[in-house]
Amino acid sequence: MMPGNRQHAAGNGKKRGSHRFLRALSRSLPALSLIASLAEPPRIQAGEAPLAIEDDLDRGSLRLAIERSLEFLAKLPGNQTVGERPKRLTAREAKDSFHGFVALLDLWQRPQQFAEAVRSRFDFVPSISDASRGELLVTGYYEPVLDGSLNPTPVYSFPIYRKPDDLVGMTPRLSGENSGGAYLSRREIDVLGQLRGRGYEIAWVKDPVDLFFLHVQGSGAIRLEDGRTVRVNYTANNGRSYTSIGKILIDEGKIAAEELTAASLRRYLVEHAAERDALLARNERYVFFRFAEGGPFGSLGVPVTPGRSVATDPGYFPRGALGFLASRMPLIGTDGSLAGWRPFSRFVVSQDTGGAIRGPGRVDLFFGSGEEAGGPAGYMKSGGKFYLLARKNAGGK
């Protein structure tokens, strides 16, 4: 949920919360994500038009997500391109698509008529073409909530840093990377304390593992002792490469690939405290934060909507655009474990990016805030289909 830095802690892949890191396993956010400890659900082949246009969520959340994208698009010149693939789309064409779609929402309570109206007025453009022979991987992310303090105490002793004044040329780009050279590494900052006491601390938390997951996630909420909650968002990084801690543990034979989950990664870090700092330091990427009012925000600068907002690669899916996603959702048991899967489909809006979300075959679905969202987000790893919705005859080819 920060502009371009969501990354998994567990593998080829992305971001925060003990469950979320599962996706990191197969990619460094752009790579694959390894999330579930159970057998992977069967993949859904990409490239075919949706057989059924059905939405498993409510109309209100969809309206809200669309309003937030329109807020973003209203700030752009109408002829500005918001994406070249899978179909070129300008800000004006994206807005026209949204307005045309919203006009059909009055048919929401009549699903068959609604689906027919959408089909007749919109092209469903697959994010992955048949020629690419690729498969879609759908993962999940959420906003973590950490206990913390605005002042250091014996309990809250691990700092969250703002962007240092001597970090030059590290403005985040949509790709999740930054311009300029590399800054201090994670080891230099957290182990050697080279930023300590220089006035860059904005808050403190009590658990270094939670803090690491916050870095992977890119944004989060800090619950203070007086009951207030403040939000911190990604503002920059140190320009160093992201390395998946989960993949390291798999490669070194310390965790079996099929057993890697956010929970198992967290458990390993807790049970092996003596090697924790050195292990975390092998991911040299370090994230700096700022306080934010409202949110949580995606990379477009507008709040993301649970279940409706997705993170995509802006090189392969237009920013702010309307999409249709079909995949499988993890079912979580009373003990927090993965109990099974259910199919789902819904309209979504591309409102975020992530360092591990690369290429046409990656979609990261926002689940919401807190551990209730973190459970399913962490296990979310499935095949699926993903389409851009564009009004017929709108945009280039």
Coordinates of C-alpha atoms in Angstrom, one line a residue:
M1 CA 0.0 0.0 0.0
M2 CA 2.7 2.3 -0.7
P3 CA 3.8 3.7 -3.9
G4 CA 5.8 0.9 -5.4
N5 CA 7.4 -0.9 -2.6
R6 CA 5.1 -3.8 -1.6
Q7 CA 7.3 -6.8 -1.5
H8 CA 7.0 -10.3 -0.1
A9 CA 9.1 -11.5 2.7
A10 CA 8.8 -15.1 1.8
G11 CA 9.9 -16.0 -1.7
N12 CA 9.9 -15.0 -5.3
G13 CA 7.6 -12.3 -4.1
K14 CA 5.7 -9.2 -1.6
K15 CA 4.5 -7.3 1.8
R16 CA 3.4 -7.1 5.4
G17 CA 1.8 -8.9 8.3
S18 CA 2.8 -12.4 9.3
H19 CA 0.5 -13.9 6.7
R20 CA 1.3 -11.6 3.8
F21 CA 4.8 -12.6 3.5
L22 CA 3.8 -15.9 2.2
R23 CA 3.5 -14.4 -1.2
A24 CA 7.1 -13.4 -1.3
L25 CA 8.4 -16.8 -1.7
S26 CA 8.7 -17.1 -5.4
R27 CA 9.5 -13.6 -6.3
S28 CA 10.8 -10.5 -4.8
L29 CA 7.5 -9.0 -5.2
P30 CA 7.9 -9.3 -8.9
A31 CA 8.5 -12.9 -8.6
L32 CA 6.2 -15.6 -7.5
S33 CA 4.8 -15.7 -4.1
L34 CA 4.7 -18.6 -1.9
I35 CA 1.8 -18.5 0.5
A36 CA -0.1 -21.6 1.4
S37 CA 1.2 -24.6 3.2
L38 CA -1.4 -26.8 1.8
A39 CA -1.6 -28.1 -1.7
E40 CA -1.9 -25.3 -4.2
P41 CA -5.4 -25.0 -5.7
P42 CA -5.7 -25.9 -9.4
R43 CA -4.8 -23.0 -11.7
I44 CA -7.3 -21.2 -13.8
Q45 CA -6.1 -20.8 -17.4
A46 CA -5.8 -17.2 -18.6
G47 CA -6.6 -15.7 -22.0
E48 CA -10.3 -16.7 -22.4
A49 CA -13.2 -14.4 -22.1
P50 CA -15.1 -14.8 -18.8
L51 CA -17.9 -17.3 -19.1
A52 CA -19.9 -15.6 -16.3
I53 CA -19.9 -12.0 -15.2
E54 CA -20.7 -12.3 -11.6
D55 CA -19.6 -10.3 -8.6
D56 CA -19.4 -11.7 -5.1
L57 CA -19.2 -8.4 -3.3
D58 CA -21.6 -5.5 -2.7
R59 CA -22.3 -2.6 -5.1
G60 CA -21.4 0.0 -2.5
S61 CA -17.8 -1.0 -2.2
L62 CA -17.5 -1.0 -6.0
R63 CA -18.9 2.5 -6.3
L64 CA -16.5 3.7 -3.6
A65 CA -13.5 2.2 -5.4
I66 CA -14.6 3.8 -8.7
E67 CA -15.1 7.2 -7.1
R68 CA -11.5 7.0 -5.8
S69 CA -10.1 6.2 -9.2
L70 CA -12.1 9.0 -10.8
E71 CA -10.6 11.3 -8.1
F72 CA -7.1 10.3 -9.4
L73 CA -8.1 10.5 -13.1
A74 CA -9.6 14.0 -12.6
K75 CA -6.1 15.4 -11.9
L76 CA -4.7 14.2 -15.2
P77 CA -4.9 15.8 -18.6
G78 CA -7.5 13.9 -20.7
N79 CA -5.0 12.9 -23.4
Q80 CA -2.5 11.6 -20.9
T81 CA -1.9 7.9 -21.3
V82 CA -2.5 5.8 -18.1
G83 CA -1.5 2.6 -19.7
E84 CA -0.3 1.0 -23.0
R85 CA -1.1 -2.6 -22.2
P86 CA -3.1 -4.8 -22.6
K87 CA -4.7 -1.9 -24.5
R88 CA -3.7 1.7 -24.7
L89 CA -5.9 3.9 -22.5
T90 CA -6.0 7.6 -21.9
A91 CA -7.3 9.3 -18.7
R92 CA -10.3 10.5 -20.7
E93 CA -11.1 7.0 -22.0
A94 CA -10.7 5.6 -18.5
K95 CA -13.1 8.1 -17.1
D96 CA -15.6 7.4 -19.9
S97 CA -15.4 3.7 -19.2
F98 CA -16.1 4.4 -15.5
H99 CA -19.0 6.7 -16.2
G100 CA -20.5 4.2 -18.7
F101 CA -20.1 1.4 -16.2
V102 CA -21.6 3.3 -13.3
A103 CA -24.7 4.0 -15.4
L104 CA -25.2 0.2 -15.5
L105 CA -25.1 -0.3 -11.7
D106 CA -28.8 0.4 -11.5
L107 CA -29.2 -3.2 -13.0
W108 CA -27.1 -4.7 -10.1
Q109 CA -30.1 -6.4 -8.5
R110 CA -30.9 -8.1 -11.9
P111 CA -27.6 -10.0 -12.4
Q112 CA -28.4 -11.5 -15.8
Q113 CA -29.5 -8.1 -17.3
F114 CA -26.5 -6.4 -15.7
A115 CA -24.1 -9.0 -17.2
E116 CA -25.6 -8.7 -20.6
A117 CA -25.4 -4.9 -20.5
V118 CA -21.8 -5.0 -19.5
R119 CA -20.9 -7.5 -22.2
S120 CA -22.7 -5.4 -24.8
R121 CA -20.9 -2.1 -23.9
F122 CA -17.4 -3.2 -22.8
D123 CA -14.5 -5.2 -24.2
F124 CA -12.9 -7.6 -21.7
V125 CA -9.2 -7.5 -22.7
P126 CA -7.2 -10.3 -21.1
S127 CA -4.1 -9.1 -19.1
I128 CA -2.3 -12.1 -20.5
S129 CA -2.6 -12.9 -24.2
D130 CA -2.7 -16.5 -25.5
A131 CA 0.5 -15.8 -27.3
S132 CA 2.4 -15.1 -24.1
R133 CA 1.4 -18.6 -22.8
G134 CA 1.7 -17.2 -19.3
E135 CA -0.4 -17.9 -16.2
L136 CA -1.9 -15.4 -13.8
L137 CA -0.8 -15.5 -10.2
V138 CA -3.1 -13.8 -7.7
T139 CA -1.8 -12.9 -4.3
G140 CA -3.1 -10.8 -1.4
Y141 CA -1.9 -8.0 0.8
Y142 CA -3.3 -6.0 3.8
E143 CA -2.5 -3.2 6.1
P144 CA -0.7 -4.4 9.3
V145 CA -1.5 -2.9 12.7
L146 CA 1.4 -2.7 15.1
D147 CA 1.6 -1.6 18.8
G148 CA 3.9 1.3 19.1
S149 CA 4.9 4.6 20.6
L150 CA 5.9 8.1 19.4
N151 CA 8.7 8.0 22.0
P152 CA 11.3 5.4 22.7
T153 CA 10.7 3.3 25.9
P154 CA 12.1 0.1 27.2
V155 CA 9.2 -1.7 25.6
Y156 CA 9.1 0.2 22.3
S157 CA 12.7 0.4 21.2
F158 CA 12.8 -0.4 17.5
P159 CA 12.6 2.8 15.4
I160 CA 10.6 3.5 12.3
Y161 CA 12.6 6.1 10.3
R162 CA 11.6 8.9 8.0
K163 CA 13.5 9.7 4.9
P164 CA 17.0 10.9 6.0
D165 CA 18.0 14.4 4.9
D166 CA 21.2 13.0 3.2
L167 CA 19.2 10.5 1.1
V168 CA 19.5 12.3 -2.2
G169 CA 17.7 11.4 -5.4
M170 CA 15.6 8.6 -4.0
T171 CA 12.2 9.6 -5.2
P172 CA 10.0 6.5 -5.6
R173 CA 8.8 5.6 -9.0
L174 CA 5.8 3.5 -10.0
S175 CA 8.0 0.6 -10.7
G176 CA 9.0 0.5 -7.0
E177 CA 12.6 1.4 -7.8
N178 CA 14.3 4.7 -7.2
S179 CA 16.7 6.9 -9.0
G180 CA 20.2 7.6 -7.6
G181 CA 22.7 5.4 -5.9
A182 CA 22.5 3.1 -3.0
Y183 CA 22.2 4.4 0.6
L184 CA 23.0 2.7 3.9
S185 CA 22.1 -1.0 4.0
R186 CA 19.7 -2.7 6.4
R187 CA 22.6 -4.0 8.4
E188 CA 24.2 -0.6 8.6
I189 CA 20.9 1.0 9.8
D190 CA 19.5 -1.7 12.1
V191 CA 22.5 -3.6 13.3
L192 CA 25.2 -1.0 13.3
G193 CA 22.8 1.9 14.2
Q194 CA 24.2 4.4 11.8
L195 CA 21.0 6.5 11.7
R196 CA 20.3 6.2 15.4
G197 CA 20.0 9.5 17.3
R198 CA 20.1 11.7 14.2
G199 CA 16.5 12.8 14.6
Y200 CA 15.0 10.6 11.8
E201 CA 12.9 8.4 14.1
I202 CA 9.2 9.0 13.9
A203 CA 7.9 6.1 16.0
W204 CA 9.0 3.0 17.8
V205 CA 7.6 -0.5 17.9
K206 CA 8.4 -3.4 20.3
D207 CA 9.0 -6.3 17.8
P208 CA 11.8 -6.3 15.2
V209 CA 10.0 -9.0 13.2
D210 CA 6.8 -6.9 13.0
L211 CA 9.0 -4.0 11.9
F212 CA 10.5 -6.0 9.1
F213 CA 7.1 -7.1 7.9
L214 CA 6.1 -3.4 7.9
H215 CA 9.0 -2.8 5.6
V216 CA 7.9 -5.6 3.3
Q217 CA 4.3 -4.3 3.3
G218 CA 5.2 -0.7 2.8
S219 CA 2.6 0.9 5.0
G220 CA 0.7 0.2 8.2
A221 CA -1.1 1.5 11.2
I222 CA 0.5 2.1 14.6
R223 CA -1.7 1.6 17.7
L224 CA -0.5 3.9 20.4
E225 CA -0.8 3.3 24.2
D226 CA -3.4 6.1 24.6
G227 CA -5.7 4.4 22.2
R228 CA -5.0 6.6 19.1
T229 CA -3.9 5.1 15.8
V230 CA -1.6 6.7 13.4
R231 CA -0.7 5.6 9.9
V232 CA 2.7 5.4 8.3
N233 CA 3.2 5.2 4.5
Y234 CA 6.2 4.4 2.4
T235 CA 8.1 7.5 1.3
A236 CA 11.4 6.2 -0.1
N237 CA 13.9 3.4 0.1
N238 CA 17.6 3.0 0.2
G239 CA 18.0 2.0 -3.4
R240 CA 19.3 -1.5 -2.7
S241 CA 17.9 -4.7 -4.0
Y242 CA 15.1 -6.6 -2.3
T243 CA 16.0 -10.2 -1.3
S244 CA 13.4 -12.7 -0.2
I245 CA 14.1 -14.0 3.3
G246 CA 11.8 -16.9 2.7
K247 CA 13.6 -18.0 -0.4
I248 CA 16.9 -17.9 1.5
L249 CA 15.6 -20.2 4.1
I250 CA 14.3 -22.6 1.4
D251 CA 17.5 -22.5 -0.6
E252 CA 19.5 -23.3 2.6
G253 CA 17.2 -26.2 3.5
K254 CA 15.9 -24.6 6.7
I255 CA 12.2 -24.5 5.6
A256 CA 10.7 -26.8 3.1
A257 CA 9.1 -24.9 0.2
E258 CA 5.7 -26.5 0.7
E259 CA 5.8 -25.5 4.4
L260 CA 6.6 -21.9 3.9
T261 CA 3.9 -19.5 5.1
A262 CA 3.9 -16.2 6.8
A263 CA 3.3 -17.9 10.1
S264 CA 6.1 -20.4 9.6
L265 CA 8.5 -17.6 8.5
R266 CA 7.6 -15.6 11.6
R267 CA 8.0 -18.7 13.8
Y268 CA 11.4 -19.4 12.4
L269 CA 12.6 -15.8 13.1
V270 CA 11.2 -16.0 16.7
E271 CA 12.7 -19.4 17.4
H272 CA 16.1 -18.5 15.9
A273 CA 16.6 -15.1 17.5
A274 CA 20.4 -15.5 17.5
E275 CA 20.5 -15.6 13.7
R276 CA 17.5 -13.2 13.1
D277 CA 19.4 -9.9 12.6
A278 CA 22.0 -11.4 10.3
L279 CA 19.2 -13.1 8.3
L280 CA 17.1 -10.0 8.0
A281 CA 20.1 -8.0 7.0
R282 CA 20.6 -10.1 3.9
N283 CA 17.6 -8.3 2.5
E284 CA 19.4 -5.0 2.0
R285 CA 16.3 -3.0 0.9
Y286 CA 15.3 -0.6 3.6
V287 CA 12.1 1.5 3.6
F288 CA 11.5 4.9 5.1
F289 CA 8.1 6.2 6.2
R290 CA 6.0 9.3 6.7
F291 CA 2.9 9.9 8.7
A292 CA -0.3 10.0 6.7
E293 CA -3.8 11.2 7.4
G294 CA -6.6 8.8 6.3
G295 CA -5.9 5.9 4.1
P296 CA -4.6 3.3 3.7
F297 CA -3.4 4.7 0.4
G298 CA -2.3 3.0 -2.8
S299 CA 0.3 4.3 -5.2
L300 CA -2.3 6.6 -6.9
G301 CA -2.5 8.7 -3.7
V302 CA -6.1 7.7 -3.1
P303 CA -7.4 5.3 -0.4
V304 CA -7.6 1.6 -1.4
T305 CA -10.8 -0.3 -0.9
P306 CA -10.8 -3.8 0.7
G307 CA -11.7 -6.5 -1.8
R308 CA -11.8 -4.0 -4.7
S309 CA -8.4 -2.5 -5.0
V310 CA -5.6 -4.4 -6.7
A311 CA -1.9 -3.8 -7.2
T312 CA -0.7 -4.3 -10.8
D313 CA 2.4 -3.5 -12.9
P314 CA 1.6 -0.1 -14.5
G315 CA 3.6 -1.3 -17.5
Y316 CA 1.0 -3.9 -18.1
F317 CA -2.2 -2.6 -16.8
P318 CA -3.5 1.0 -16.9
R319 CA -3.3 3.0 -13.6
G320 CA -6.7 3.5 -12.0
A321 CA -8.5 1.4 -14.6
L322 CA -11.4 -1.0 -14.1
G323 CA -10.8 -4.7 -14.2
F324 CA -12.5 -8.0 -13.8
L325 CA -10.8 -10.7 -11.7
A326 CA -11.7 -14.4 -11.3
S327 CA -9.7 -16.6 -9.0
R328 CA -10.0 -18.7 -5.8
M329 CA -10.2 -17.3 -2.2
P330 CA -8.6 -19.0 0.8
L331 CA -10.9 -20.2 3.5
I332 CA -9.4 -19.8 7.0
G333 CA -10.2 -22.2 9.9
T334 CA -10.9 -21.1 13.5
D335 CA -7.2 -21.9 14.3
G336 CA -6.0 -19.5 11.6
S337 CA -4.9 -22.3 9.3
L338 CA -5.8 -22.7 5.6
A339 CA -9.0 -24.8 5.5
G340 CA -9.8 -24.7 1.8
W341 CA -10.6 -22.6 -1.2
R342 CA -13.7 -21.1 -2.8
P343 CA -14.0 -19.6 -6.3
F344 CA -14.8 -15.9 -6.7
S345 CA -15.1 -13.2 -9.3
R346 CA -15.6 -9.5 -9.0
F347 CA -14.9 -6.1 -10.6
V348 CA -11.7 -4.5 -9.2
V349 CA -9.8 -1.3 -9.7
S350 CA -6.1 -1.0 -10.3
Q351 CA -5.0 1.5 -7.6
D352 CA -1.7 0.3 -6.3
T353 CA 1.7 -1.1 -7.4
G354 CA 4.3 -3.3 -5.7
G355 CA 8.0 -4.1 -6.1
A356 CA 7.2 -7.7 -6.6
I357 CA 4.2 -7.1 -8.8
R358 CA 5.8 -7.3 -12.2
G359 CA 4.5 -8.3 -15.6
P360 CA 1.1 -9.0 -17.0
G361 CA 0.7 -12.2 -14.9
R362 CA 0.6 -10.6 -11.4
V363 CA -2.3 -9.2 -9.4
D364 CA -2.2 -8.4 -5.7
L365 CA -5.6 -8.1 -4.0
F366 CA -6.1 -5.8 -1.0
F367 CA -7.9 -7.5 1.8
G368 CA -8.2 -4.7 4.4
S369 CA -6.5 -3.9 7.7
G370 CA -5.5 -5.9 10.8
E371 CA -5.1 -9.6 11.4
E372 CA -8.6 -10.5 10.3
A373 CA -7.5 -9.4 6.8
G374 CA -4.0 -10.6 7.2
G375 CA -5.0 -14.3 7.5
P376 CA -6.6 -14.7 4.1
A377 CA -4.2 -12.2 2.5
G378 CA -1.2 -14.3 3.6
Y379 CA -2.6 -17.5 2.2
M380 CA -3.9 -15.9 -1.1
K381 CA -2.0 -17.6 -3.9
S382 CA -3.9 -18.9 -6.8
G383 CA -4.2 -18.9 -10.6
G384 CA -6.9 -16.8 -12.2
K385 CA -8.1 -14.6 -15.0
F386 CA -7.8 -10.9 -15.1
Y387 CA -9.3 -8.5 -17.7
L388 CA -9.2 -4.8 -18.5
L389 CA -12.6 -3.3 -19.1
A390 CA -12.8 -0.7 -21.8
R391 CA -15.8 0.8 -23.5
K392 CA -16.2 -0.7 -26.9
N393 CA -14.3 1.3 -29.6
A394 CA -12.4 3.2 -26.9
G395 CA -8.7 3.5 -26.8
G396 CA -6.0 2.2 -29.1
K397 CA -5.1 -1.4 -29.9

